[in-house]
Short mmCIF file of C-alpha atoms in Angstrom, two decimals:
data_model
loop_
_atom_site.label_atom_id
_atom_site.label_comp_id
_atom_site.label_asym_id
_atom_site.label_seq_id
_atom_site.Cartn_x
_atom_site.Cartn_y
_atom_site.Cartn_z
CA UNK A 1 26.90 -99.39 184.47
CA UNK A 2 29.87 -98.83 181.93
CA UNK A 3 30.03 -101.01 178.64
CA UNK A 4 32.68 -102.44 177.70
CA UNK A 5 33.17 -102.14 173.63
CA UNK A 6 35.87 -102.97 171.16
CA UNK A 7 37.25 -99.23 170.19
CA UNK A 8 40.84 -99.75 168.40
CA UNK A 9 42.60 -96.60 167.79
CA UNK A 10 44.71 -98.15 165.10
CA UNK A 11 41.77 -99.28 163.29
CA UNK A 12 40.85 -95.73 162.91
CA UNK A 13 43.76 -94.18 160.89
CA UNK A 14 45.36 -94.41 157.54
CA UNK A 15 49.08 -95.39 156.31
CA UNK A 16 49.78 -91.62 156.32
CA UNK A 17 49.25 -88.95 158.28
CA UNK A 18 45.63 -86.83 158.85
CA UNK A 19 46.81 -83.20 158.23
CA UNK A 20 43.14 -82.14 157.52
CA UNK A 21 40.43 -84.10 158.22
CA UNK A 22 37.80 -84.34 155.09
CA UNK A 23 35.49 -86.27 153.48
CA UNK A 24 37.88 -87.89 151.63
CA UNK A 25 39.76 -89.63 154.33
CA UNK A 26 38.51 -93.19 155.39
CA UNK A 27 37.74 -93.63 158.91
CA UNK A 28 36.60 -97.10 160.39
CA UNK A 29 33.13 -97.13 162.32
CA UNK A 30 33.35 -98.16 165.40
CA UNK A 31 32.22 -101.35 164.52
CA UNK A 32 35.21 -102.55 164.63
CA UNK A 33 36.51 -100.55 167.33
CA UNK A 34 38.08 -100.70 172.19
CA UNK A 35 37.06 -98.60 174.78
CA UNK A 36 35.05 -98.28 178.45
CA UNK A 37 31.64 -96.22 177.31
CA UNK A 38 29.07 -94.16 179.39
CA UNK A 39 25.71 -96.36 179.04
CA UNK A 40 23.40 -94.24 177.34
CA UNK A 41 20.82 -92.36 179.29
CA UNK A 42 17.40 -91.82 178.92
CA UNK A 43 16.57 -89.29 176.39
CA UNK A 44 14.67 -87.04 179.21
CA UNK A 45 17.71 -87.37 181.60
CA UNK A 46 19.44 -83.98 181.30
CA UNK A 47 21.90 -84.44 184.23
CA UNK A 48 23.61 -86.86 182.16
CA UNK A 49 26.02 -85.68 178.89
CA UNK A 50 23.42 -85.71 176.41
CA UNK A 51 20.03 -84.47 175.72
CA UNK A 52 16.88 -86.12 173.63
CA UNK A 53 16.12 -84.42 170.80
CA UNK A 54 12.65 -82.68 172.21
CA UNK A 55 15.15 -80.94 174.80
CA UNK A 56 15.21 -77.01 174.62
CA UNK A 57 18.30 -76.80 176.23
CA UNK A 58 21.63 -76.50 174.29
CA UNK A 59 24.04 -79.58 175.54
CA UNK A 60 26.57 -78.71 177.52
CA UNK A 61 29.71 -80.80 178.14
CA UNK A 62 29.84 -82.04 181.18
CA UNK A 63 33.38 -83.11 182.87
CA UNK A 64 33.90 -85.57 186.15
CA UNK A 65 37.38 -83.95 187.96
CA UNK A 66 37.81 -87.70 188.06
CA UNK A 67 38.22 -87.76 184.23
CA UNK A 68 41.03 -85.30 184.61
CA UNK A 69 43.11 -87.69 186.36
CA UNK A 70 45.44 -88.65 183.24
CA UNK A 71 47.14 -86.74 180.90
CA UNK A 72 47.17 -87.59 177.59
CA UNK A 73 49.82 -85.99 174.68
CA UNK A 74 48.93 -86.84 170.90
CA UNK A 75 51.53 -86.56 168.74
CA UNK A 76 50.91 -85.95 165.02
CA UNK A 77 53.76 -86.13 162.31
CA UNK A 78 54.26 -83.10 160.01
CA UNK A 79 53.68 -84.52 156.25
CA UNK A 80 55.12 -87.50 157.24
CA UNK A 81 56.14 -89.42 153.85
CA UNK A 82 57.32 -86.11 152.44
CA UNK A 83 59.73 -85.51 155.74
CA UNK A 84 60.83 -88.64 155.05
CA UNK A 85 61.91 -88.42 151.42
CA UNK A 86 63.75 -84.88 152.60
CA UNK A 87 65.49 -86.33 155.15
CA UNK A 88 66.58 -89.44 153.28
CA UNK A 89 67.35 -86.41 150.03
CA UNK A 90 68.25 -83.00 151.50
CA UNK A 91 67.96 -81.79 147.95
CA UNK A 92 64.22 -81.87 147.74
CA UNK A 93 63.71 -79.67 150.80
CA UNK A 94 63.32 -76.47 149.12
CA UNK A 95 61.27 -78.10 145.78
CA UNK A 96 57.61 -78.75 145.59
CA UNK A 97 57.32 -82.60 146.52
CA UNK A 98 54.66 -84.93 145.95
CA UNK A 99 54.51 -88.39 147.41
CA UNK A 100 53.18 -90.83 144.74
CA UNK A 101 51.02 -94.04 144.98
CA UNK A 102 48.92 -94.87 141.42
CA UNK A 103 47.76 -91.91 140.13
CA UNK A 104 47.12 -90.05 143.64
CA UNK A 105 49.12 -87.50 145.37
CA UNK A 106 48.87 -89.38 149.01
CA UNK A 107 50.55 -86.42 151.13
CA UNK A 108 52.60 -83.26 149.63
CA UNK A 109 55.37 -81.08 151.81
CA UNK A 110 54.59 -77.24 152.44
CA UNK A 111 56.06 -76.02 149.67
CA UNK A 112 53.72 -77.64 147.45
CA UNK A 113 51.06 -76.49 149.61
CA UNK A 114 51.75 -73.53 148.40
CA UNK A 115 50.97 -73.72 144.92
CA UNK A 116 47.57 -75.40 146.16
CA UNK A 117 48.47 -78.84 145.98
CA UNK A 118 46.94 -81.07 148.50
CA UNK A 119 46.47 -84.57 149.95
CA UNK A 120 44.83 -87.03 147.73
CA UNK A 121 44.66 -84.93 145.16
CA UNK A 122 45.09 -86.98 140.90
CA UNK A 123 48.38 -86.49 140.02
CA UNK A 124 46.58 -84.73 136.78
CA UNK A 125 45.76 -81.57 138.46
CA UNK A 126 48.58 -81.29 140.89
CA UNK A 127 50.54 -81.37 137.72
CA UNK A 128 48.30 -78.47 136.22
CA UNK A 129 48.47 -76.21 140.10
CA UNK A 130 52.68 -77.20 140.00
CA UNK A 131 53.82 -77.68 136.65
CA UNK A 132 57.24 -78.57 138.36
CA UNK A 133 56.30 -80.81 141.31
CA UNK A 134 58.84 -83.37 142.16
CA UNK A 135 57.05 -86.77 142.49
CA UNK A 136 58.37 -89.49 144.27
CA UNK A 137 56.63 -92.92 144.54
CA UNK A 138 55.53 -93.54 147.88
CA UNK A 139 54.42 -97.38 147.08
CA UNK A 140 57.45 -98.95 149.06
CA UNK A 141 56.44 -98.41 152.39
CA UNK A 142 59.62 -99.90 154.16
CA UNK A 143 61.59 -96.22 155.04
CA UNK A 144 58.48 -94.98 156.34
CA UNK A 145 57.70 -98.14 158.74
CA UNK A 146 61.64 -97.53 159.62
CA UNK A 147 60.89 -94.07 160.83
CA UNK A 148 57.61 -94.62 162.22
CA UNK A 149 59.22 -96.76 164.80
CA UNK A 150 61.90 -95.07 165.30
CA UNK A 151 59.46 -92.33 166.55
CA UNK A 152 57.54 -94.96 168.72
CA UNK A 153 60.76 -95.94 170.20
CA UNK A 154 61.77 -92.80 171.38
CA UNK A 155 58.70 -91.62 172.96
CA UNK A 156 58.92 -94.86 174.64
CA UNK A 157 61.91 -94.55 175.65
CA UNK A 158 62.41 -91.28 177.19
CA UNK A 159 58.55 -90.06 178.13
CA UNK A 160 56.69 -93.22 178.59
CA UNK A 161 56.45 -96.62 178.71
CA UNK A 162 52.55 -96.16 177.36
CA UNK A 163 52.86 -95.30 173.94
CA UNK A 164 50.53 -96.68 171.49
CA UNK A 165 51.12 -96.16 167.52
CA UNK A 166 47.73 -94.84 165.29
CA UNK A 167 49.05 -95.75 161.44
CA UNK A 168 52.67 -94.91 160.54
CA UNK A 169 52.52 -90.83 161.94
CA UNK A 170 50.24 -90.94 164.98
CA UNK A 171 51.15 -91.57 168.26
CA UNK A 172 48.98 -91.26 171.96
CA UNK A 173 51.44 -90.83 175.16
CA UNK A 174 50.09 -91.22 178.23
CA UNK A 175 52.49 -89.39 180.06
CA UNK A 176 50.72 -89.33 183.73
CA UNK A 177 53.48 -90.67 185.88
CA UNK A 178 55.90 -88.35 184.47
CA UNK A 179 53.60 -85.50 185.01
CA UNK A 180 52.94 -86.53 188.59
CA UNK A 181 56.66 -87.01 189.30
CA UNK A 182 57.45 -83.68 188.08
CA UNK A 183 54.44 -82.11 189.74
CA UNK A 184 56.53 -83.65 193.19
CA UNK A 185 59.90 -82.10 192.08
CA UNK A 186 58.10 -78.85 191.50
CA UNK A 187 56.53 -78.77 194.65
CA UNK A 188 57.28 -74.60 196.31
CA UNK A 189 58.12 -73.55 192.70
CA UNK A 190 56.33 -71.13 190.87
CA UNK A 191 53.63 -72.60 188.59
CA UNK A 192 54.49 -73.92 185.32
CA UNK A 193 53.63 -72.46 182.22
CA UNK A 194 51.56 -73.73 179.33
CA UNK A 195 53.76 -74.49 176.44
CA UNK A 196 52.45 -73.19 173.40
CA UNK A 197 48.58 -72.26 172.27
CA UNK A 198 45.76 -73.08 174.95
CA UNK A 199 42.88 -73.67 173.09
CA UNK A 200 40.16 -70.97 173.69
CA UNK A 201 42.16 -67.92 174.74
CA UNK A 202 42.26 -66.50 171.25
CA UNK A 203 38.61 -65.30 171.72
CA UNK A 204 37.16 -66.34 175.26
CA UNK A 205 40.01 -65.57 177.97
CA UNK A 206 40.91 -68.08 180.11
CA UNK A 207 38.85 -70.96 181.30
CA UNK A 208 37.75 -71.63 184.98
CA UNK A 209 40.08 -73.18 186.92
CA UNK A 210 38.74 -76.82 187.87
CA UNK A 211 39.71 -77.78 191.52
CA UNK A 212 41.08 -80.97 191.00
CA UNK A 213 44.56 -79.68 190.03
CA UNK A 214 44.31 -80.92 186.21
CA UNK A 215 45.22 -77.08 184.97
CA UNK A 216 48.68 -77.75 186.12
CA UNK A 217 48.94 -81.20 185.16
CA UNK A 218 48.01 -80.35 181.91
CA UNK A 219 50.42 -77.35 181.91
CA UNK A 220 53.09 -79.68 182.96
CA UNK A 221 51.88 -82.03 180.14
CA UNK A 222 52.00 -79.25 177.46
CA UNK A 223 56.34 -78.65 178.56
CA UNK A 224 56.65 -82.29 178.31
CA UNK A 225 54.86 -82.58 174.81
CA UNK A 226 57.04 -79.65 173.52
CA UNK A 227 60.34 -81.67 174.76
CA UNK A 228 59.35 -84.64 172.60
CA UNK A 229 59.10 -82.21 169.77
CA UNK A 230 62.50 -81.31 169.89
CA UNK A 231 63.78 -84.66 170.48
CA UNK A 232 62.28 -85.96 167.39
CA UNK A 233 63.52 -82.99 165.54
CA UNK A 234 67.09 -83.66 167.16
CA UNK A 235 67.55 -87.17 167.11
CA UNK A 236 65.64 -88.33 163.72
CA UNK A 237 64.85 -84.76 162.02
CA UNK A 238 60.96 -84.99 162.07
CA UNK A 239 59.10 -82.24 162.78
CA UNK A 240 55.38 -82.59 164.32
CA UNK A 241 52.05 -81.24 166.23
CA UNK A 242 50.92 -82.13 169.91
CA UNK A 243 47.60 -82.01 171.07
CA UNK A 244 47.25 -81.97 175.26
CA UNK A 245 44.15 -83.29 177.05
CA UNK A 246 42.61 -85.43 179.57
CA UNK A 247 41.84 -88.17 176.98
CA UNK A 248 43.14 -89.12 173.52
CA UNK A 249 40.07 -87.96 171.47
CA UNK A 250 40.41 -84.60 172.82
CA UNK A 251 44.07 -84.89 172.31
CA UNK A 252 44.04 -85.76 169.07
CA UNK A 253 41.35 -83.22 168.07
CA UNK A 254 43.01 -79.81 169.66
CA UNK A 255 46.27 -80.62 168.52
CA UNK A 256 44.98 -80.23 164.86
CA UNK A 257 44.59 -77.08 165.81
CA UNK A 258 47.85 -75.41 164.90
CA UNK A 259 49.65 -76.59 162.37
CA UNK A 260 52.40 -77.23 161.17
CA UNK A 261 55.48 -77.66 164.38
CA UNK A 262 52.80 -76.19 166.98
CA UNK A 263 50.96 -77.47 169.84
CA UNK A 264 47.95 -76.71 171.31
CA UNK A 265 46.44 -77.75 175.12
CA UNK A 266 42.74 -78.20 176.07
CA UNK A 267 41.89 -77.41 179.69
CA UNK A 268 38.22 -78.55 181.18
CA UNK A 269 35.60 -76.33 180.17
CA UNK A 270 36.26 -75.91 176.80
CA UNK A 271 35.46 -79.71 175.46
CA UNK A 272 32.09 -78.34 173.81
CA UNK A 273 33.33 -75.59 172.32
CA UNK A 274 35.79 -77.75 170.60
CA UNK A 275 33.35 -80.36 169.28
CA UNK A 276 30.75 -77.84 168.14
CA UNK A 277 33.90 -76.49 166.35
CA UNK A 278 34.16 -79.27 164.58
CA UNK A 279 30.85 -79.01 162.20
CA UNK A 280 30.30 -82.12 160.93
CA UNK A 281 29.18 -84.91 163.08
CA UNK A 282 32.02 -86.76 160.42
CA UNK A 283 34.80 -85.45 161.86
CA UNK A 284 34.37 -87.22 165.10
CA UNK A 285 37.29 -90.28 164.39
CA UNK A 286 34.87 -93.30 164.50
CA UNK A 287 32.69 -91.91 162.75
CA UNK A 288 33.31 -93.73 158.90
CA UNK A 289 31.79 -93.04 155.89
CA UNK A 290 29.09 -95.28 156.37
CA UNK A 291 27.64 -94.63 159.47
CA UNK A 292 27.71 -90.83 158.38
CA UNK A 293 25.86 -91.60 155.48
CA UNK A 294 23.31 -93.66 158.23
CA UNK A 295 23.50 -90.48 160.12
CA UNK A 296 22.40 -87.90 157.19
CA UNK A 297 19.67 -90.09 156.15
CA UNK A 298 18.38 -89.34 159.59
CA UNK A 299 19.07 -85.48 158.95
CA UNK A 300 22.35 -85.56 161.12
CA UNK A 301 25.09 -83.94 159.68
CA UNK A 302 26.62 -81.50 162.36
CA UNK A 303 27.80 -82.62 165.94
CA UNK A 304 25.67 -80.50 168.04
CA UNK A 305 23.04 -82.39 165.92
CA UNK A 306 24.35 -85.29 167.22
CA UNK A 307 24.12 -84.54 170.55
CA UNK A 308 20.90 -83.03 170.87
CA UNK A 309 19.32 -86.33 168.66
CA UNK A 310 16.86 -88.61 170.26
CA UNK A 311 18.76 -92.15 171.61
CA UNK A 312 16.03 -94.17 170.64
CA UNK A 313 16.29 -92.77 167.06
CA UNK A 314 19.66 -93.65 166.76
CA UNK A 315 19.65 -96.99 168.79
CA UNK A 316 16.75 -97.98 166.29
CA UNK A 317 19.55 -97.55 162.89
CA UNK A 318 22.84 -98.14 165.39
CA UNK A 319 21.68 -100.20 168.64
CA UNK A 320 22.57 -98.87 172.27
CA UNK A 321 26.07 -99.50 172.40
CA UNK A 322 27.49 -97.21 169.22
CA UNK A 323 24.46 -94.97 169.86
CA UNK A 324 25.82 -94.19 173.30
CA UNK A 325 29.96 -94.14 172.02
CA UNK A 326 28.92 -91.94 169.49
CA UNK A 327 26.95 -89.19 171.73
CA UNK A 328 30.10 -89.62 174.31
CA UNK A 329 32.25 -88.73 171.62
CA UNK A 330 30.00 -85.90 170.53
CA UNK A 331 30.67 -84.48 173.76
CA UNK A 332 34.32 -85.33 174.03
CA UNK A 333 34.00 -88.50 176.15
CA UNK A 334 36.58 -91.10 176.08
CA UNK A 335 37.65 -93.16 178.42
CA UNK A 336 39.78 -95.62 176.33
CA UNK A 337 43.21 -96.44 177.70
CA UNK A 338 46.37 -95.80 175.99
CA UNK A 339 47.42 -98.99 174.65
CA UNK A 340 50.95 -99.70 174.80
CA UNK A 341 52.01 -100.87 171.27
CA UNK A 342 55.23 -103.28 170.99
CA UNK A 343 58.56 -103.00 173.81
CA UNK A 344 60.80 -100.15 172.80
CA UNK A 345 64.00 -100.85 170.64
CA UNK A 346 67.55 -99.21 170.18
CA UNK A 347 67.36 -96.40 168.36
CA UNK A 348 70.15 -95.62 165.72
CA UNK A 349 71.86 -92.73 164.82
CA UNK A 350 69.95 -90.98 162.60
#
């Protein structure tokens, strides 16, 4: 029997944007988080996605075709409080800019990137990496609400009426029906080609082809992701990343993948090797700063960790129902819906 839990995307994110996902970012637990979970299965079960510690066997991810049903584009802003103050001052688009609040760089453009400053890094040694970094102060956060919704208005207006805002640079697009409609128009055609990188290919060729016919919605999703890239760059001059999945965590996770302007699509088969990718058990979004410090106090620090750790262990520190969203997630699981955030406005001209 499914669970039904309190997982809220938007609880999980920060003002600005996630370009690299650290220790230093703040993530909420899922304690205060909305989604439909797997109940968690006993730790000798190994037909279901997770093994008990004692196990031998390495986990492997495994993926219900009916899971594969939706597709699901995550759409991640490029620097987004430093696109902002280009766009709004032309003249800062070739200079090393800083976005200011107190005494911490909160988010820097490429340029500055270049001279090794980073995200929420003291002004102090920014200053010392790029002795002529441009600082502006990001405390007045009314431009960037302006163009955050501007960017949730389009999307909502031309790909789908599901759209549902994660902080000011984030937004999930559940863009099934359009896929599906296409999919109809396409019907006799040749089949469509993946926009952009397919996670995987670089080193392991192409995945197996999973009979439910999510390959092409997928591919169909990654050419529909890459249009709303260019209509953000066109109509309001933001640039951005797309991740491409059956469900938003995996969404969100791939399309950090290549960045900046890039996109990236995960097909079934490859959900493990993305998580085990990931190292530590902290970059699972959910997963905050205190329940990883829970976790490492039990010796947990990496995902496949995670997954192969005893449930009655972790139901002991957690209790059954974040034990058993936090080993789905380990695997990739996520069966939350794409909330729709807010009816779409007119956009102005930009």
């Amino acid at each position: 029997m499914a669970l039904q839990m309190k997982r809220s995307w938007n609880e999980l994110a920060s003002d600005d944007e996630a370009d690299d996902p650290s220790d230093e970012q703040e993530t909420e637990d899922w304690s205060a988080s909305s989604a439909v979970v797997l109940s968690p299965p006993s730790s000798k079960d190994t037909s279901q996605p997770y093994y008990g510690a004692s196990s031998k066997c390495v986990p492997q991810a495994h993926s219900n075709q009916n899971e594969h049903k939706r597709t699901i584009v995550h759409v991640d802003l490029d620097c987004f409080y430093a696109q902002v103050e280009m766009i709004r001052n032309p003249e800062l688009r070739t200079k090393p800019l800083g976005i200011q609040q107190k005494n911490i760089v909160v988010t820097c453009n490429y340029v500055a990137r270049e001279y090794g400053v980073t995200k929420l890094m003291y002004i102090k040694d920014a200053k010392e990496k790029c002795p002529n970094l441009v600082l502006v102060s990001g405390e007045d956060l009314t431009h960037y609400r302006e163009y955050s919704q501007r960017v949730s208005d389009l999307l909502q207006s031309e790909f789908s009426t599901l759209v549902e805002k994660l902080g000011f640079d984030e937004n999930f697009v559940d863009v099934s029906s359009l896929v599906e409609d296409r999919l109809k128009a396409y019907q006799g055609k040749p089949k469509m080609e993946v926009k952009g990188h397919i996670f995987g290919s670089e080193n392991e060729g192409s995945s197996s082809q999973c009979s439910c016919g999510c390959h092409q919605r997928l591919a169909v999703g990654s050419q529909i992701a890459g249009e709303m890239r260019e209509r953000l760059k066109e109509v309001i001059g933001l640039t951005g990343c797309a991740g491409i999945a059956w469900n938003k965590l995996l969404a969100k996770l791939v399309g950090e993948r290549h960045k900046p302007n890039d996109q990236t699509t995960l097909f079934p088969g490859r959900e493990q090797q993305l998580m085990i990718g990931l190292e530590k058990a902290r970059r699972i979004p959910g997963i905050g700063h205190s329940m990883n410090k829970k976790l490492s106090t039990l010796g947990i620090t990496t995902v496949l960790e995670l997954q192969k750790a005893s449930s009655a262990e972790l139901e002991a520190v957690f209790g059954s129902q974040i034990t058993a969203m936090m080993k789905n997630s380990s695997f990739g699981i996520d069966k939350s819906p794409v909330n729709k955030t807010g009816p779409p406005q007119v956009l102005k001209a930009c």
